[in-house]
Amino acid sequence: MNVLLIGSGGREHALAWKLAQSNQLKKLYIAPGNPGTAQCGENIPIGAGDTQELLDFARQNQVGLVVVGPEDPLAAGLVDALEAVGIKAFGPSGQAAQLEADKAFAKQLMRSSAVSTAEGQVFDRIKDATAYIASRDEAVVIKAAGLAKGKGVFVCDDPSDGILAAEKIMCDKIFGEAGEKIIVEDKLLGEEASILAFVDGRNIYVMESSQDHKAVGDGDTGPNTGGMGAYSPAPLITEKLMDQITREILVPIVDGMNRNGTPYKGILYAGIMVTAAGPRVLEFNVRFGDPETQPILMRLKSDLLEACLATCEGRLEDITLQWDSRPAVCVVMASGGYPGDYEKGRKITGLKEANETEDVIVFHAGTASRDGDIVTNGGRVLGVTALGNNIADAKENAYRAVDKIKFDGAYCRRDIADKAIKVES
Ligand code: AMP
Ligand code: GLY
């Protein structure tokens, strides 16, 4: 079967790498892809937002399945457009994708489905938001309701910082339309984990757990990013906790989506805070996480294409996924300045040497090819991912490879997976 994968990030390189291993695959196309995905299939110069061109390409090239990586085309209804012309597509409908694209909708659905999350209120007028924030004397979390590339959340220990954040979002419009509504919610304390599951409308197949590192700096300091590194599994998520998350969060949300008339199909990603009172939802995403996908897929032994097809065809009960018991750690190498402004076009060296390290794969994210070189082309540039006999070993392998890669301004956190190592030892 020919498969068309949409997207160009580190997640898509990991997806392409795994899809390319399927013996059901005839040809893999990636639109638009990156130099990493070009090693797994053929990159096609069509943007993830160019719906009509993607439809035409899929029809002309006998594409049997389209796998949509990022949230924007999902929220814009790409899956609906493909299905309308009879092309199978992996991912939720545009309406179901509102679970990520509209945090106010997600909050409402959690409430009506009795799913535990932080107490919060939705505002569409700055005056009301500031009055509410000012009336509180504890920490608040301010979130743009729409899509903001993982950067739309401000955790403010002081309510006056909360007011500034609300003003930036609603008055300065730093996230454009995505900030027309905001959520003001209580700050939750605990440790985070990402729980990703295949959902076929009815059945839920939960993958191995993982944990992201959202803050730019070591020790979780500085502003939030798209994610600076991840590991899988998250030792914090015991089997008992995973059962509880499935029963109390995933099942009611999938039921709630059905009741709402927006049945859910694709990847359901629950960002969880494990608090002293139990697991609470921070957010839902409607796609694979980036960078969680890199360590998760490195541990997946089974056929990803088959799992995607089973999801689309409503037969998830037929599949069982096998996992490498060894943990994996992904360290993101970013351009200096990210998540703020940064330069592009810096030559990257050492990729080959890093990739030759045993049990290491260097997934490309913001890279480009230029005159035979690979250069930086985004904030998150690479996701250096390694397996190991335990998490400490996987961390060491990942950083050994990281240290072989050089580019001007290269930045990475040095403490990825330390939380898990503490639990492990
Ligand atoms: P979200 O995109 O909603 O997951 O938020 C991004 C990050 O902000 C999360 O991964 C958490 O680190 C943090 N965050 C979001 N909501 C809360 C909350 N209610 N309490 C504490 N931290 C939060
Ligand atoms: N790693 C967080 C996300 O994919 O949204």
XYZ file of C-alpha atoms and ligand atoms in Angstrom:
453
model
C 0.000 0.000 0.000
C 1.123 3.559 -0.680
C 1.039 5.812 2.373
C 1.148 9.602 2.538
C 2.393 11.068 5.830
C 1.662 14.742 6.523
C 4.050 16.947 8.500
C 7.695 17.894 8.813
C 8.758 17.648 12.452
C 10.683 15.211 14.615
C 7.477 13.305 15.257
C 7.037 12.821 11.517
C 10.591 11.537 11.072
C 9.879 8.961 13.799
C 6.537 8.055 12.168
C 8.180 7.767 8.734
C 11.002 5.622 10.149
C 8.496 3.251 11.729
C 6.016 3.163 8.814
C 8.906 2.373 6.455
C 9.507 -0.879 8.391
C 6.028 -2.224 7.574
C 5.893 -5.093 5.131
C 2.474 -3.807 4.052
C 4.123 -0.631 2.739
C 4.779 -0.219 -0.951
C 5.748 3.426 -1.128
C 5.916 6.131 1.540
C 5.427 9.774 0.620
C 5.902 12.588 3.123
C 4.436 16.068 2.595
C 6.426 18.190 3.035
C 8.834 16.155 5.243
C 12.382 17.045 6.222
C 15.850 15.674 5.373
C 15.288 12.883 7.928
C 12.024 11.682 6.394
C 13.723 11.759 2.973
C 15.782 8.760 4.185
C 12.548 6.796 4.786
C 10.505 7.663 1.703
C 9.952 10.399 -0.876
C 9.373 13.964 0.274
C 6.698 15.816 -1.685
C 6.793 19.638 -1.715
C 3.201 20.159 -0.604
C 2.442 21.974 2.654
C 0.372 20.361 5.410
C -2.230 23.105 4.904
C -2.632 22.684 1.126
C -5.707 20.464 1.323
C -6.640 20.423 -2.358
C -3.090 19.648 -3.484
C -2.846 16.842 -0.927
C -6.151 15.380 -2.164
C -5.004 15.521 -5.781
C -1.652 13.963 -4.919
C -3.261 11.140 -2.914
C -5.650 10.335 -5.768
C -3.008 10.438 -8.484
C -0.596 8.222 -6.552
C -2.962 5.477 -5.373
C -2.467 6.410 -1.739
C -4.272 3.846 0.431
C -3.775 5.652 3.739
C -2.970 9.209 4.780
C -1.423 9.605 8.236
C -1.758 13.154 9.569
C 0.986 14.151 12.039
C 0.290 17.717 13.257
C -2.788 19.258 14.847
C -3.368 22.195 12.479
C -4.452 20.186 9.414
C -6.532 17.923 11.677
C -8.347 20.905 13.189
C -8.815 22.335 9.689
C -10.667 19.179 8.626
C -8.095 17.431 6.411
C -9.352 13.980 7.460
C -12.945 14.945 6.556
C -11.806 16.221 3.136
C -9.871 13.008 2.406
C -12.669 10.730 3.561
C -15.174 12.694 1.500
C -13.337 11.558 -1.644
C -12.960 7.979 -0.386
C -9.352 8.141 0.881
C -8.667 6.433 4.196
C -7.136 8.836 6.720
C -5.643 8.318 10.174
C -6.673 11.041 12.597
C -9.825 12.637 14.030
C -12.361 14.686 12.086
C -12.085 18.471 12.249
C -14.878 18.567 14.827
C -13.326 15.850 16.988
C -9.975 17.677 16.775
C -11.596 20.532 18.727
C -10.663 18.486 21.786
C -7.188 19.974 21.292
C -7.951 23.050 19.184
C -10.469 24.510 21.621
C -9.520 24.124 25.269
C -12.903 25.594 26.267
C -14.634 22.718 24.455
C -12.255 20.221 26.100
C -12.962 21.673 29.552
C -16.704 21.466 28.956
C -16.498 17.876 27.733
C -14.384 16.883 30.744
C -16.951 18.441 33.010
C -19.898 16.671 31.368
C -17.975 13.373 31.296
C -16.906 13.615 34.959
C -13.208 13.576 34.057
C -10.921 15.139 36.672
C -9.105 18.279 35.608
C -8.072 21.576 37.191
C -10.956 23.868 38.187
C -11.142 26.540 35.545
C -13.182 29.259 33.908
C -13.359 30.450 30.324
C -13.245 34.150 29.446
C -13.682 36.034 26.198
C -13.330 39.544 27.677
C -10.120 40.775 29.252
C -12.033 42.846 31.821
C -13.775 39.791 33.228
C -10.580 37.732 33.127
C -8.498 40.306 35.011
C -11.244 40.843 37.621
C -11.381 37.099 38.220
C -7.594 36.661 38.393
C -7.262 39.674 40.712
C -9.860 38.151 43.046
C -7.597 35.166 43.665
C -4.548 35.116 45.816
C -2.983 31.878 44.708
C -1.103 30.666 41.641
C -3.056 30.591 38.367
C -2.536 29.024 34.972
C -3.531 31.082 31.944
C -4.139 29.270 28.652
C -4.988 30.492 25.187
C -8.008 28.394 24.172
C -6.801 27.834 20.597
C -3.738 26.257 19.006
C -0.453 27.921 19.975
C 2.215 25.340 19.100
C 2.481 24.162 22.708
C 3.441 27.651 23.890
C 0.030 29.039 24.876
C 0.204 28.205 28.591
C 1.527 30.441 31.372
C 1.932 29.023 34.845
C 1.922 32.064 37.137
C 2.752 31.760 40.805
C 1.658 35.332 41.324
C -1.805 36.456 40.105
C -0.311 39.770 38.882
C 1.791 37.757 36.401
C -1.443 36.013 35.445
C -2.983 39.359 34.533
C 0.058 40.216 32.393
C -0.217 36.852 30.642
C -3.943 37.360 30.005
C -3.191 40.805 28.539
C -0.460 39.436 26.295
C -2.843 36.810 24.950
C -6.059 38.859 24.683
C -4.830 42.436 24.101
C -1.413 42.045 22.429
C -2.811 38.975 20.623
C 0.532 37.152 20.720
C -1.206 33.987 19.532
C -3.598 35.777 17.155
C -7.104 34.305 17.009
C -6.044 31.395 19.224
C -6.145 33.856 22.122
C -9.678 35.212 21.639
C -10.750 33.047 24.561
C -8.623 32.106 27.553
C -8.924 29.558 30.317
C -7.904 30.571 33.830
C -7.373 27.517 35.957
C -5.899 26.355 39.238
C -2.280 25.332 39.294
C -1.921 21.616 39.923
C 1.050 20.179 41.757
C 2.593 16.858 40.891
C 4.499 15.119 38.176
C 3.441 14.957 34.539
C 3.106 12.094 32.107
C 1.843 11.679 28.565
C -0.577 8.844 27.869
C -1.146 8.103 24.184
C -3.739 5.682 22.891
C -5.084 4.480 19.558
C -8.848 5.008 19.474
C -11.104 3.640 16.733
C -14.346 5.277 17.809
C -15.100 2.548 20.356
C -11.978 0.631 21.314
C -8.987 2.136 23.089
C -5.482 0.700 22.842
C -3.145 2.431 25.277
C 0.533 2.667 24.346
C 3.480 2.641 26.720
C 3.681 5.754 28.909
C 6.098 8.612 28.352
C 7.134 11.920 29.849
C 7.929 15.200 28.138
C 10.062 18.126 29.367
C 8.148 21.249 28.413
C 10.301 23.965 30.001
C 13.338 25.230 28.122
C 15.786 25.074 31.038
C 17.295 22.424 33.282
C 15.252 21.757 36.407
C 12.070 22.750 34.499
C 12.935 26.450 34.501
C 12.137 29.131 31.929
C 9.300 29.362 29.431
C 7.471 26.370 27.981
C 8.501 24.998 24.602
C 7.060 22.382 22.275
C 9.101 19.868 24.316
C 12.838 19.610 25.024
C 13.108 15.859 25.502
C 11.153 12.792 26.532
C 11.498 9.278 27.805
C 9.438 6.126 27.751
C 8.234 4.438 29.876
C 7.511 6.893 32.700
C 8.190 4.882 35.895
C 5.705 7.148 37.644
C 2.903 5.451 35.694
C 2.460 2.119 37.386
C 0.135 -0.484 35.944
C -2.459 0.435 38.564
C -2.276 4.125 37.679
C -2.488 3.333 33.968
C -5.673 1.318 34.624
C -7.100 4.209 36.592
C -6.240 6.697 33.815
C -7.847 4.412 31.241
C -11.012 3.880 33.304
C -11.467 7.382 34.682
C -10.146 9.503 31.814
C -9.799 7.798 28.430
C -12.988 5.710 28.468
C -15.292 8.549 29.638
C -13.791 10.987 27.119
C -14.208 8.584 24.205
C -17.812 7.960 25.378
C -18.333 11.695 25.801
C -17.129 12.342 22.246
C -19.650 9.779 20.978
C -22.459 11.359 22.988
C -21.438 14.753 21.651
C -21.851 13.499 18.075
C -18.104 13.839 17.408
C -16.838 10.242 17.550
C -13.119 9.961 18.098
C -10.680 8.150 15.836
C -6.887 8.451 15.755
C -4.427 9.111 18.545
C -5.815 10.420 21.800
C -3.088 11.987 23.901
C -3.849 12.838 27.501
C -1.402 15.160 29.263
C -1.732 14.097 32.885
C -0.623 15.618 36.169
C -0.301 12.939 38.817
C -1.350 14.869 41.910
C -1.583 13.705 45.505
C -5.338 13.341 44.902
C -4.882 11.244 41.762
C -4.425 11.821 38.017
C -5.815 15.059 36.555
C -5.992 16.053 32.894
C -3.878 19.052 31.877
C -4.839 18.858 28.216
C -5.835 16.573 25.411
C -3.997 16.425 22.126
C -5.443 14.764 19.060
C -2.208 13.404 17.587
C 1.093 11.847 18.483
C 3.179 13.966 20.873
C 6.407 15.588 19.814
C 8.953 14.572 21.177
C 7.203 11.669 23.013
C 6.699 9.823 19.717
C 10.438 9.477 19.192
C 11.132 7.313 22.293
C 7.743 5.556 22.117
C 8.174 4.437 18.510
C 11.768 3.457 19.088
C 10.384 0.908 21.562
C 7.510 -0.292 19.351
C 8.293 -3.663 17.825
C 4.962 -4.156 16.036
C 3.786 -2.813 12.700
C 2.669 0.811 13.054
C 0.932 0.786 9.675
C -1.208 -2.166 10.763
C -2.155 -0.335 13.988
C -3.142 2.771 11.971
C -5.225 0.689 9.553
C -6.923 -1.184 12.402
C -7.774 2.199 13.955
C -9.280 3.527 10.717
C -11.229 0.320 10.111
C -12.678 0.114 13.642
C -10.974 -3.174 14.466
C -8.506 -2.227 17.194
C -9.659 -5.270 19.165
C -7.703 -7.353 16.615
C -4.290 -5.920 17.417
C -1.688 -6.455 20.122
C 1.412 -4.307 20.165
C 4.799 -5.637 21.234
C 7.237 -3.308 22.974
C 10.966 -3.388 23.575
C 11.262 -3.644 27.358
C 14.306 -1.353 27.234
C 13.560 2.316 27.954
C 14.285 5.069 25.436
C 15.341 8.686 25.966
C 15.101 11.525 23.441
C 17.133 14.711 23.877
C 16.048 17.649 21.724
C 18.822 19.815 20.295
C 17.453 23.293 19.676
C 18.608 26.531 18.068
C 19.953 29.019 20.630
C 17.189 31.488 21.523
C 14.289 29.024 21.107
C 11.410 29.326 22.143
C 12.106 33.008 21.357
C 13.860 34.237 18.209
C 16.677 32.176 16.747
C 18.793 32.011 13.613
C 18.439 29.450 10.862
C 20.818 28.071 8.251
C 23.619 26.940 10.616
C 25.575 23.976 9.279
C 25.185 20.770 11.330
C 28.109 18.349 11.614
C 28.546 14.981 13.287
C 25.160 13.537 12.280
C 26.663 10.438 10.698
C 28.880 9.716 13.710
C 25.966 10.220 16.104
C 23.707 7.918 14.057
C 26.385 5.239 14.083
C 26.299 5.099 17.884
C 24.717 1.804 18.902
C 20.996 1.949 19.721
C 20.811 5.617 18.709
C 18.685 7.303 16.067
C 18.922 10.986 15.305
C 15.471 12.159 14.286
C 15.404 15.357 12.256
C 12.940 18.142 13.074
C 13.888 21.706 12.012
C 16.561 20.836 9.455
C 17.007 21.554 5.737
C 19.371 20.408 2.984
C 21.552 23.095 1.456
C 24.335 22.465 -1.091
C 24.925 18.954 0.212
C 24.939 20.037 3.868
C 22.296 19.672 6.541
C 21.533 23.030 8.156
C 19.292 24.218 10.966
C 15.836 25.351 9.871
C 13.728 25.607 13.013
C 13.647 25.954 16.783
C 13.741 22.276 17.641
C 16.378 20.931 15.274
C 17.026 17.281 16.187
C 15.717 14.610 18.550
C 18.605 12.375 19.526
C 16.972 9.169 20.747
C 18.597 6.171 22.397
C 17.655 2.845 23.932
C 19.439 1.538 27.016
C 19.284 -1.301 29.502
C 17.786 1.118 31.994
C 16.868 4.794 31.858
C 20.260 5.977 33.123
C 21.929 3.929 30.408
C 19.562 5.267 27.717
C 20.263 8.809 28.909
C 23.998 8.235 28.721
C 23.723 6.788 25.213
C 21.614 9.729 24.056
C 24.007 12.372 25.409
C 27.022 10.509 24.028
C 25.462 10.932 20.580
C 24.374 14.538 21.286
C 27.990 15.431 22.041
C 29.052 14.313 18.564
C 26.710 16.813 16.896
C 27.716 20.431 16.468
C 26.095 23.583 15.123
C 26.451 27.247 16.057
C 24.179 28.088 18.954
C 23.202 24.454 19.631
C 21.330 24.161 22.899
C 19.925 21.198 24.810
C 18.811 20.464 28.325
C 21.293 18.316 30.233
C 18.820 16.761 32.673
C 16.451 14.852 30.408
C 15.200 11.717 32.221
C 16.717 12.628 35.598
C 13.264 12.444 37.199
C 12.856 8.878 35.977
C 16.366 7.945 37.077
C 15.490 9.089 40.600
C 12.451 6.789 40.618
C 14.471 3.945 39.100
C 17.332 4.071 41.608
P -0.915 22.169 28.222
O -0.532 22.607 26.847
O -2.298 22.571 28.633
O -0.538 20.764 28.564
O 0.092 22.960 29.169
C 1.465 22.956 28.929
C 2.194 22.747 30.214
O 1.816 23.730 31.174
C 1.872 21.413 30.886
O 2.643 20.386 30.353
C 2.192 21.745 32.330
O 3.600 21.685 32.548
C 1.756 23.171 32.463
N 0.369 23.239 32.967
C -0.768 23.297 32.232
N -1.853 23.343 33.017
C -1.409 23.328 34.284
C -2.036 23.348 35.572
N -3.362 23.445 35.690
N -1.246 23.293 36.646
C 0.086 23.222 36.563
N 0.750 23.201 35.385
C 0.022 23.248 34.258
N 5.094 17.208 23.640
C 3.899 17.916 23.773
C 3.059 17.916 22.583
O 3.285 17.185 21.641
O 2.097 18.672 22.559
